[in-house]
PDB file of C-alpha atoms and ligand atoms in Angstrom:
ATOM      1  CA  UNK T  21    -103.092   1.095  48.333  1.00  0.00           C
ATOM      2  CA  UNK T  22    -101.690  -1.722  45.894  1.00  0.00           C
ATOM      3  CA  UNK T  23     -98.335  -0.465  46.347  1.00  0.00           C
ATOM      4  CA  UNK T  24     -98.282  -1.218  50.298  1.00  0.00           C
ATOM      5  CA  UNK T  25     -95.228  -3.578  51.152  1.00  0.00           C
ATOM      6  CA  UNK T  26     -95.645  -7.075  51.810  1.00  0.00           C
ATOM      7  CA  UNK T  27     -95.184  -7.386  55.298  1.00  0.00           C
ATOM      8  CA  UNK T  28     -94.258 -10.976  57.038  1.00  0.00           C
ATOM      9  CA  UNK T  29     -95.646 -10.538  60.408  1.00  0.00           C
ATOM     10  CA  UNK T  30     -97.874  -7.769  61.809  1.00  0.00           C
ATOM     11  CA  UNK T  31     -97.610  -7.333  65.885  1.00  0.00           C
ATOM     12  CA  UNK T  32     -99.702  -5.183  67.979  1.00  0.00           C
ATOM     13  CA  UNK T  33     -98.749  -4.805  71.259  1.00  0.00           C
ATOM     14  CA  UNK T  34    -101.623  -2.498  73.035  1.00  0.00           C
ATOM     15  CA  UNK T  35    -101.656  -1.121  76.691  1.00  0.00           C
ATOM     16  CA  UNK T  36    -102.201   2.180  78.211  1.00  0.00           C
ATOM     17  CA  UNK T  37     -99.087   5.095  78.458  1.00  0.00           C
ATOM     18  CA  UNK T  38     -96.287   3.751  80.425  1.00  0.00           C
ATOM     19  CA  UNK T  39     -97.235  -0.348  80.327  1.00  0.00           C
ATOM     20  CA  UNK T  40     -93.863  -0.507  78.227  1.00  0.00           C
ATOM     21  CA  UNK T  41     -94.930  -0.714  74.741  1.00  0.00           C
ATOM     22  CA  UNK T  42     -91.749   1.812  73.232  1.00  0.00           C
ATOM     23  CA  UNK T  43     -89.293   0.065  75.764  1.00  0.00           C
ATOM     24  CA  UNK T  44     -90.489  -3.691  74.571  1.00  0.00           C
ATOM     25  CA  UNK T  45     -91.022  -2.789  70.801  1.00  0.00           C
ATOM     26  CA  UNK T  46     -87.356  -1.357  70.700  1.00  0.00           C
ATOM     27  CA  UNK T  47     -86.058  -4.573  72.621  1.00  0.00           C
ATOM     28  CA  UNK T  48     -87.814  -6.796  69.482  1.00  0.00           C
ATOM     29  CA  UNK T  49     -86.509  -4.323  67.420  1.00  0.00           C
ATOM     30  CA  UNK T  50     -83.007  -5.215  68.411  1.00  0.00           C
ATOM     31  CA  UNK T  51     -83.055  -8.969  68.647  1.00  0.00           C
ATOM     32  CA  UNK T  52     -85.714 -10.261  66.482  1.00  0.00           C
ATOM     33  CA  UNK T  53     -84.694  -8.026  63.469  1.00  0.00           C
ATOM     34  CA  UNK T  54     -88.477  -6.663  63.368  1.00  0.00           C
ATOM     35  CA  UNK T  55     -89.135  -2.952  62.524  1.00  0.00           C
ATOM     36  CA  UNK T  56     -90.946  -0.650  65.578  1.00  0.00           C
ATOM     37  CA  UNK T  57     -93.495   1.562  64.382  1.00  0.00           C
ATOM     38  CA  UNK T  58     -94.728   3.954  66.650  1.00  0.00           C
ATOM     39  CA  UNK T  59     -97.483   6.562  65.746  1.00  0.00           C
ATOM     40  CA  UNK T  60     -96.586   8.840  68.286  1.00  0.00           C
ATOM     41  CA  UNK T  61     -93.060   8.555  67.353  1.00  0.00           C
ATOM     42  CA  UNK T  62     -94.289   9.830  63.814  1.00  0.00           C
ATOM     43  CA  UNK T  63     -96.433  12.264  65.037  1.00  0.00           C
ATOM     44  CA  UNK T  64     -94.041  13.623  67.422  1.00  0.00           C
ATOM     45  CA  UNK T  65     -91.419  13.900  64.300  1.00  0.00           C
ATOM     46  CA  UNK T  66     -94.655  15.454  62.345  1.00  0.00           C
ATOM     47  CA  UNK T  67     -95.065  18.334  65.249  1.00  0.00           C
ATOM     48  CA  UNK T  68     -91.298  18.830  65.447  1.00  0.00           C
ATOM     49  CA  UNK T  69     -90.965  19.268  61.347  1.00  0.00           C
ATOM     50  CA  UNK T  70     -94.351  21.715  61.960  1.00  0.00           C
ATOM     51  CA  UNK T  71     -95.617  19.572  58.926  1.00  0.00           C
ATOM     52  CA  UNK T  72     -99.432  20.726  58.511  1.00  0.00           C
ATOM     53  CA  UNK T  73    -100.391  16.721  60.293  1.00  0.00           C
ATOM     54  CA  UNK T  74     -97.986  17.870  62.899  1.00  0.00           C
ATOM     55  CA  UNK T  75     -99.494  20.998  63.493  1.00  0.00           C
ATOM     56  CA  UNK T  76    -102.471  20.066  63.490  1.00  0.00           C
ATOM     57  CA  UNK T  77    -101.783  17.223  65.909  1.00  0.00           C
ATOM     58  CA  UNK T  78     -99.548  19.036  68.524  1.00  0.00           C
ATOM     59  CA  UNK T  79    -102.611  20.496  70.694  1.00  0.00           C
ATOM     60  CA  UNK T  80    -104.649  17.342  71.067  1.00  0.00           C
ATOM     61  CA  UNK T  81    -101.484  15.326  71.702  1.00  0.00           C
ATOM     62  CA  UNK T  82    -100.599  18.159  74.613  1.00  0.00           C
ATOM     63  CA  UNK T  83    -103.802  17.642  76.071  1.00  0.00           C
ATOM     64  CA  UNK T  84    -103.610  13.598  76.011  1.00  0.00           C
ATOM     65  CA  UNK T  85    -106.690  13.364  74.015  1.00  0.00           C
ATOM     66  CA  UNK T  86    -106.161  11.321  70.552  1.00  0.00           C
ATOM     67  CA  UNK T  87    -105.295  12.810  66.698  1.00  0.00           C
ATOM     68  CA  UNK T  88    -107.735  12.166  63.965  1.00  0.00           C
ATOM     69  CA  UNK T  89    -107.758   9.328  62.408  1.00  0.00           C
ATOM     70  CA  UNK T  90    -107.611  10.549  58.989  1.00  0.00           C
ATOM     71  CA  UNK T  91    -104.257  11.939  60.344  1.00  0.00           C
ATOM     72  CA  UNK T  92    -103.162   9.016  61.833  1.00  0.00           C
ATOM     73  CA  UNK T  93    -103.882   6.498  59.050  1.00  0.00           C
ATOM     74  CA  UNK T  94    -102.176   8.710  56.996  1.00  0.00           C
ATOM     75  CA  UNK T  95     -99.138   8.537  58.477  1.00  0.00           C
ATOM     76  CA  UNK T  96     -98.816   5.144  59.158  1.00  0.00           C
ATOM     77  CA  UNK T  97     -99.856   4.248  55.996  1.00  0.00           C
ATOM     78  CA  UNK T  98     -96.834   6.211  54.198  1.00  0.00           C
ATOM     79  CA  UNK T  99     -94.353   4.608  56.676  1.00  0.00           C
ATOM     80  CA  UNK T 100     -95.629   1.035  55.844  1.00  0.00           C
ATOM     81  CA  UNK T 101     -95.173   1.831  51.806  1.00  0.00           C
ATOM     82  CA  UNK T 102     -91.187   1.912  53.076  1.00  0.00           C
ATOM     83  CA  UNK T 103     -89.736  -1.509  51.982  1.00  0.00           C
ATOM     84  CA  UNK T 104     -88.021  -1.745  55.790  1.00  0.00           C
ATOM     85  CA  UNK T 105     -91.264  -2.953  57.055  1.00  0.00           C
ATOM     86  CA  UNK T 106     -90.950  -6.599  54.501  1.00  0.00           C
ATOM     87  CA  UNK T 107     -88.718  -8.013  57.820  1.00  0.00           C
ATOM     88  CA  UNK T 108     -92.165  -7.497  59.773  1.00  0.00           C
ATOM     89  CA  UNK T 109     -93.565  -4.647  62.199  1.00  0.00           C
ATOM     90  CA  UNK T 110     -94.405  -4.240  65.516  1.00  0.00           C
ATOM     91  CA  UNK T 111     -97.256  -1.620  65.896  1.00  0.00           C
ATOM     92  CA  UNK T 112     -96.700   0.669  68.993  1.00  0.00           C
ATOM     93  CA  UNK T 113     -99.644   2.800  69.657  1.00  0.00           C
ATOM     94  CA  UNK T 114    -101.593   1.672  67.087  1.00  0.00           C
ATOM     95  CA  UNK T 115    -104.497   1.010  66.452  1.00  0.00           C
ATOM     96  CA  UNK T 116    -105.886   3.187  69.247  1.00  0.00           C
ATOM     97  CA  UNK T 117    -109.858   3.076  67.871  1.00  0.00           C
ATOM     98  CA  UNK T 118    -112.309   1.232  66.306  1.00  0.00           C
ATOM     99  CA  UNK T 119    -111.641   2.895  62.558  1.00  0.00           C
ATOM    100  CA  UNK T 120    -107.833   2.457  62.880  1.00  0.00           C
ATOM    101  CA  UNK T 121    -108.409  -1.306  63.501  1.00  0.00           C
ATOM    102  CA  UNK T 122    -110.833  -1.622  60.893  1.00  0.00           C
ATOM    103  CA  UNK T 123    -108.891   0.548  58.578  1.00  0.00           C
ATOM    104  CA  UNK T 124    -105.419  -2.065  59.683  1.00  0.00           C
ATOM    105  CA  UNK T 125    -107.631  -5.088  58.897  1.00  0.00           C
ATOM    106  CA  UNK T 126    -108.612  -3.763  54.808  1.00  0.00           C
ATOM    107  CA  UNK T 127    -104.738  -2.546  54.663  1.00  0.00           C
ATOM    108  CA  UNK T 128    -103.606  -5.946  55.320  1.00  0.00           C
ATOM    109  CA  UNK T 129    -106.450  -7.732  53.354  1.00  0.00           C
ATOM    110  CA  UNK T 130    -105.554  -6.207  50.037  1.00  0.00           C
ATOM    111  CA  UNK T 131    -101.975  -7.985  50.073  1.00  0.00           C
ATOM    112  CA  UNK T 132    -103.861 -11.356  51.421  1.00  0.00           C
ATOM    113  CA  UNK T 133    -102.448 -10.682  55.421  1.00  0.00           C
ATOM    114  CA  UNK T 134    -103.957  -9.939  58.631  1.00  0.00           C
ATOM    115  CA  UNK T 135    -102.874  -9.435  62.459  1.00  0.00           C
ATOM    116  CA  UNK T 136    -100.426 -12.225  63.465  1.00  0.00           C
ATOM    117  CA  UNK T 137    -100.330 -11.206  67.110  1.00  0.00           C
ATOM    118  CA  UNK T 138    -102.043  -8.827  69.516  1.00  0.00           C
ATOM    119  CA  UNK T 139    -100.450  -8.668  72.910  1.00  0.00           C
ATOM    120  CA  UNK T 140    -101.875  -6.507  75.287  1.00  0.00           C
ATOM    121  CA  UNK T 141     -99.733  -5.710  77.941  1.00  0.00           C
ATOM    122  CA  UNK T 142    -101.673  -5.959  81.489  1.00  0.00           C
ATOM    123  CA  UNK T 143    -100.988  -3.372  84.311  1.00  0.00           C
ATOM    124  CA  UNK T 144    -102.296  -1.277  87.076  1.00  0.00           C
ATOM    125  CA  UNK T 145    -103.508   2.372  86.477  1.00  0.00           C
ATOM    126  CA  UNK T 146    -102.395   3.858  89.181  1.00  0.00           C
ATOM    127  CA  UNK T 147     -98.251   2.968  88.476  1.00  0.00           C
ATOM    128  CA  UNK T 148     -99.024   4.026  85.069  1.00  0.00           C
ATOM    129  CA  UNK T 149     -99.373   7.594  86.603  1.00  0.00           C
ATOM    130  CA  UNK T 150     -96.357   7.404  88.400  1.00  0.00           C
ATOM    131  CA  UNK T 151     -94.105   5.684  85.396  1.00  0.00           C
ATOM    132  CA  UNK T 152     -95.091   8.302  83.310  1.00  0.00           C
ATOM    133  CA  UNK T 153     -94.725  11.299  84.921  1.00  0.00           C
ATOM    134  CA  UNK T 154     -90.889  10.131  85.624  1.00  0.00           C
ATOM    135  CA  UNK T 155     -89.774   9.122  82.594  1.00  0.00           C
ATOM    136  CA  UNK T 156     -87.048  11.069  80.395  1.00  0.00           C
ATOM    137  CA  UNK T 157     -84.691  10.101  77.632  1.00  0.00           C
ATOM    138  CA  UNK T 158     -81.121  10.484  76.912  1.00  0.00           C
ATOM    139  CA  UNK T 159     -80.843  13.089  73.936  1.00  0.00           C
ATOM    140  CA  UNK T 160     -77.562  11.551  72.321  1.00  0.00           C
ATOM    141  CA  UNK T 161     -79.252   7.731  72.009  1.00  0.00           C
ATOM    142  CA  UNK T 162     -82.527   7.594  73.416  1.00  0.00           C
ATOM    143  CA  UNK T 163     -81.820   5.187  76.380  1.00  0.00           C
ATOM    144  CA  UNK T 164     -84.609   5.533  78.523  1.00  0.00           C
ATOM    145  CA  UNK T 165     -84.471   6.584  82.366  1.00  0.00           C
ATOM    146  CA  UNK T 166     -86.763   7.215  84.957  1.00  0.00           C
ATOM    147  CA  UNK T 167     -86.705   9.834  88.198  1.00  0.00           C
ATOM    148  CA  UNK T 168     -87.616   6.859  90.911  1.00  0.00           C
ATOM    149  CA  UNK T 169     -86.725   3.152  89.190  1.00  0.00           C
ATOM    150  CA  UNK T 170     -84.128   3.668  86.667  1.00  0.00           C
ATOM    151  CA  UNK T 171     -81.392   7.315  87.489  1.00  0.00           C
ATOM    152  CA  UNK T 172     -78.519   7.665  85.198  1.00  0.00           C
ATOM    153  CA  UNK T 173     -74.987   6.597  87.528  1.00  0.00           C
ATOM    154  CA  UNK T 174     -73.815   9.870  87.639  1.00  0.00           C
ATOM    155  CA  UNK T 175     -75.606  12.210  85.979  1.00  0.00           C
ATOM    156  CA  UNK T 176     -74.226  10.692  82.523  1.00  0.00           C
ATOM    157  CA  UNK T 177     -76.190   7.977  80.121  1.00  0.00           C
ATOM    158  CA  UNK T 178     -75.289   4.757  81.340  1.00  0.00           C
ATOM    159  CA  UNK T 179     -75.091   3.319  78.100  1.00  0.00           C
ATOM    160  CA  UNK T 180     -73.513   6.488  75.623  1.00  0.00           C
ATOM    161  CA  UNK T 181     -72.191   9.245  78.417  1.00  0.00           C
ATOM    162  CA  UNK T 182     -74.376  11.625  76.987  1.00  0.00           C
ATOM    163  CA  UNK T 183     -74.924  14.144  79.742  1.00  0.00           C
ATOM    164  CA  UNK T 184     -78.748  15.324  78.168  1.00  0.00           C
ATOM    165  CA  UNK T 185     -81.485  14.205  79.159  1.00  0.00           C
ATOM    166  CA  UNK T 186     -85.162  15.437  77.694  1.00  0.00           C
ATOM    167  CA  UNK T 187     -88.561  14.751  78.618  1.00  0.00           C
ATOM    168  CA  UNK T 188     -91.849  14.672  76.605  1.00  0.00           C
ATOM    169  CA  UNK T 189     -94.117  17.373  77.021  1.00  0.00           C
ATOM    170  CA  UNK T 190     -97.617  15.345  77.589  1.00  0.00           C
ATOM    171  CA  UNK T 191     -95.296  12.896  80.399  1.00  0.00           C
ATOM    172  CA  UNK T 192     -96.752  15.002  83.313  1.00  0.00           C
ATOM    173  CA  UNK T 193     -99.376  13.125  85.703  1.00  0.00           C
ATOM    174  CA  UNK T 194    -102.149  15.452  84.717  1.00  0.00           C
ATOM    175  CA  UNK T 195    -101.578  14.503  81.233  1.00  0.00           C
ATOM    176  CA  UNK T 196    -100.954  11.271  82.094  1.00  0.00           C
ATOM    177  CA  UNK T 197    -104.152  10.265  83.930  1.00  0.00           C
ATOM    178  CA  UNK T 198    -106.229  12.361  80.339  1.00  0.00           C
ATOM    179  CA  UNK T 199    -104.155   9.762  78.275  1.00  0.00           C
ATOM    180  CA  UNK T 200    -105.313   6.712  80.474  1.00  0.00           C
ATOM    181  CA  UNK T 201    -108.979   7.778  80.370  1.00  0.00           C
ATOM    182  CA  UNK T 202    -108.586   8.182  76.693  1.00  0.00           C
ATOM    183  CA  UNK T 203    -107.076   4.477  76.329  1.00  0.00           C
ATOM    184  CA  UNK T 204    -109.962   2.905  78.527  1.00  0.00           C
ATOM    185  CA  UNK T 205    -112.733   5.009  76.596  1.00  0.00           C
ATOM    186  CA  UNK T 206    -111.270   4.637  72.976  1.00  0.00           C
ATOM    187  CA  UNK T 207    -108.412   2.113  73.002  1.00  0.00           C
ATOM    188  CA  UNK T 208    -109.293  -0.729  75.900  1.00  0.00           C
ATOM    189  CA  UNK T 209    -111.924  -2.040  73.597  1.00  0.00           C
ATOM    190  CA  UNK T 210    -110.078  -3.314  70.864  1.00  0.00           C
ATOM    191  CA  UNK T 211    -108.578  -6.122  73.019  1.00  0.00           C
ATOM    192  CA  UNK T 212    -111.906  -7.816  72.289  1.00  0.00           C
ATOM    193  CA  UNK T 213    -111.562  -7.062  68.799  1.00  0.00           C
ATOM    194  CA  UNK T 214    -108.318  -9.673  68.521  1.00  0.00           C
ATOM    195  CA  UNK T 215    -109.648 -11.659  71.141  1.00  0.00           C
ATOM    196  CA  UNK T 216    -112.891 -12.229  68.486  1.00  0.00           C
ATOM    197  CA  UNK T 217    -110.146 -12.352  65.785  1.00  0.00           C
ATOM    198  CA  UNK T 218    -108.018 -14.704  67.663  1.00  0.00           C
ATOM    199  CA  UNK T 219    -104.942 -13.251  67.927  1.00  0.00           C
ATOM    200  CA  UNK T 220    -105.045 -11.890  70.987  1.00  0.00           C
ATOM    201  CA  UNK T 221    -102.383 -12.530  73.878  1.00  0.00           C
ATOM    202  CA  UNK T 222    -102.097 -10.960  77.000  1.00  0.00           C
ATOM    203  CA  UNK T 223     -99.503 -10.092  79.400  1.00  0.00           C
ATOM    204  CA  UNK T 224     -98.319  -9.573  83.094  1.00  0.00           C
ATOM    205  CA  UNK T 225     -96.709  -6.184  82.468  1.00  0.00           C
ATOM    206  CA  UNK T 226     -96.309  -5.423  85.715  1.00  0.00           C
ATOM    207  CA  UNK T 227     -93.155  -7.354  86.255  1.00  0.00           C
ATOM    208  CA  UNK T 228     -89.463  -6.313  85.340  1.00  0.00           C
ATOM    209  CA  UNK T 229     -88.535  -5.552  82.020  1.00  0.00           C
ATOM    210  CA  UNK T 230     -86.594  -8.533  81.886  1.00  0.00           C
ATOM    211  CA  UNK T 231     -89.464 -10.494  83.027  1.00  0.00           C
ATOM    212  CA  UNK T 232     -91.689  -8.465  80.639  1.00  0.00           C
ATOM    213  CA  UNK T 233     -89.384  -9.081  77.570  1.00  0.00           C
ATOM    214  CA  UNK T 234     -88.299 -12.737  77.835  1.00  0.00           C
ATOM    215  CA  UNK T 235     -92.257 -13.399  78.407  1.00  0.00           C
ATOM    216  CA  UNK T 236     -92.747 -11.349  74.804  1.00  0.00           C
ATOM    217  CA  UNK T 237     -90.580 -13.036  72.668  1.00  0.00           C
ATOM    218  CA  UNK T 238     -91.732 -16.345  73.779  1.00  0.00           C
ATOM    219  CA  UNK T 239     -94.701 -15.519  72.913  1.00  0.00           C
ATOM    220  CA  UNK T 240     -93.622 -13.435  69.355  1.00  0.00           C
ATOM    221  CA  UNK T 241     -91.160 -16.061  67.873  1.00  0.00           C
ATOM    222  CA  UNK T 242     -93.474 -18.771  66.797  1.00  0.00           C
ATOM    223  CA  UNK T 243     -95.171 -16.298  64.597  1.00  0.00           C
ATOM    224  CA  UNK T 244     -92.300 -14.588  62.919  1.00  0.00           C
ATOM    225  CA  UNK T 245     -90.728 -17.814  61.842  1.00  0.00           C
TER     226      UNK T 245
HETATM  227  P1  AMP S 329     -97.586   7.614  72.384  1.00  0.00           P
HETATM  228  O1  AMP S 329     -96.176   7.994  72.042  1.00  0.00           O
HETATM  229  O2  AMP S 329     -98.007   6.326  71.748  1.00  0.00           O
HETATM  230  O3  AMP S 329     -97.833   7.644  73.878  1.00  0.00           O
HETATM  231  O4  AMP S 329     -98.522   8.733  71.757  1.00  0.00           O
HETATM  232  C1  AMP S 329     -98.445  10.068  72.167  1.00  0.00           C
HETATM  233  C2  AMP S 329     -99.674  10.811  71.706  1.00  0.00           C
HETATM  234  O5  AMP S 329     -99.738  10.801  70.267  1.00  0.00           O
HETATM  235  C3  AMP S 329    -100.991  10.216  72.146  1.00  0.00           C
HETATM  236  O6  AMP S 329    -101.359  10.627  73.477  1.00  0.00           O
HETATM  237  C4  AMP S 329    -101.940  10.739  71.084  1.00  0.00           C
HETATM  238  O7  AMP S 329    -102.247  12.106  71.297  1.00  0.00           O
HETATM  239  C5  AMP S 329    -101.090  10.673  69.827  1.00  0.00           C
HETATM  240  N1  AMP S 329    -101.214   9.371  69.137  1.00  0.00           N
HETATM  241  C6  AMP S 329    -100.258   8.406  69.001  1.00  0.00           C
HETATM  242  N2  AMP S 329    -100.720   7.351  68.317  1.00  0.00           N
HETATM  243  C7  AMP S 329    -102.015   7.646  68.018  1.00  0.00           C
HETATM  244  C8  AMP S 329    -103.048   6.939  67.339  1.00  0.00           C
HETATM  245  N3  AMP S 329    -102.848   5.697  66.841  1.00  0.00           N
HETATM  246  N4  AMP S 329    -104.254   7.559  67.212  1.00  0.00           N
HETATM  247  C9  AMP S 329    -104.468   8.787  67.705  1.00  0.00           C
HETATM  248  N5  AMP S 329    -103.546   9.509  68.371  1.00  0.00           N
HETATM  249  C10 AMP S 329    -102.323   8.937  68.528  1.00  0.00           C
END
């Protein structure tokens, strides 16, 4: 794994399904210059390519449970051998076990880095059910909308005019409430893992996204500089 990018800063931001980890990681994205990486965002693009990972993956993902690590690691580990990642990464989704933290921890060791920040985002189960199972995406640019807090004016994408909208097949509230289980059983745990490490922040995620951001890069910008 010599060949593995140098990477300035490494943020996790953990949370269960719908606590805003996509929505805040693309906000950093866009004005702190730092590169999202999102293993279901890989995985989904795995499934869609019907790569043999993606196949493989597209079942347990349906059902809300998690994909294998070896899988997993995998993947991430061929996006962070990109030289994009150098301007720093913000892990979305991952790690989501005890073996994909321990796994992040040698990655990082052999080019002499660790964690910088873990921020887990704080919210109530319940909403999680009910963000979830409303959420869609414009297809043209991927602005994100939701049935209750957040309709397109219109019928049209607010921010392109695109007029199609798509949804994720495991954002259903049956799914949803699988995906939360799985996150307390496999996932919740690892806050004291960065919390023992400490690098561990945590967040009121509850509030607005406004709220939710300007907290997040208050808390992000002393580490990247
Ligand atoms: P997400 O887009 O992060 O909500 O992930 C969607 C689904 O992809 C999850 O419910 C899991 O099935 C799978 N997935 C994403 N990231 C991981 C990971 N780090 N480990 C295992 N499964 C993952």
């Amino acid at each position: 794994m010599s060949e593995v990018c140098t990477t300035p800063a490494v943020l996790i931001l953990l949370g269960p399904p719908g606590a805003g980890k996509g929505t805040q990681a693309r906000m950093l994205e866009e004005t702190l210059g730092l590169i999202q990486l999102s293993t279901g965002d890989l995985l989904r693009a795995a499934v869609a390519a019907g790569t043999p990972a993606g196949m493989a993956a597209k079942s347990v993902m349906e059902a809300g449970g998690l994909v294998s690590d070896e899988i997993v690691l995998e993947i991430l580990r061929d996006r962070m051998m990109q030289p994009d990642v150098q301007s720093g990464v913000i892990l979305d989704g991952f790690p989501r076990t005890d073996v994909q933290a321990s796994a992040l921890d040698l990655l990082l060791a052999e080019t002499g880095q660790g964690v910088s920040l873990a921020i887990s985002l704080e919210v109530d189960d319940e909403a999680m059910v009910a963000r979830v199972a409303g959420r869609h995406t414009c297809a043209k640019c991927g602005e994100g909308y939701h049935d209750t807090f957040k309709r397109p004016t219109n019928g049209a994408c607010d921010k392109c005019g695109g007029t199609e909208f798509k949804r994720r097949s495991d954002d259903n509230a049956d799914t949803a409430r699988q995906r939360l289980a799985t996150y307390h059983a496999q996932t919740a745990p690892l806050i004291a893992h960065y919390a023992g490490a400490g690098v561990l922040r945590r967040l009121d995620a509850m509030q607005d996204i406004a709220a939710v951001s300007r907290d997040l890069t208050r808390m992000v910008e002393p580490v990247i500089r």
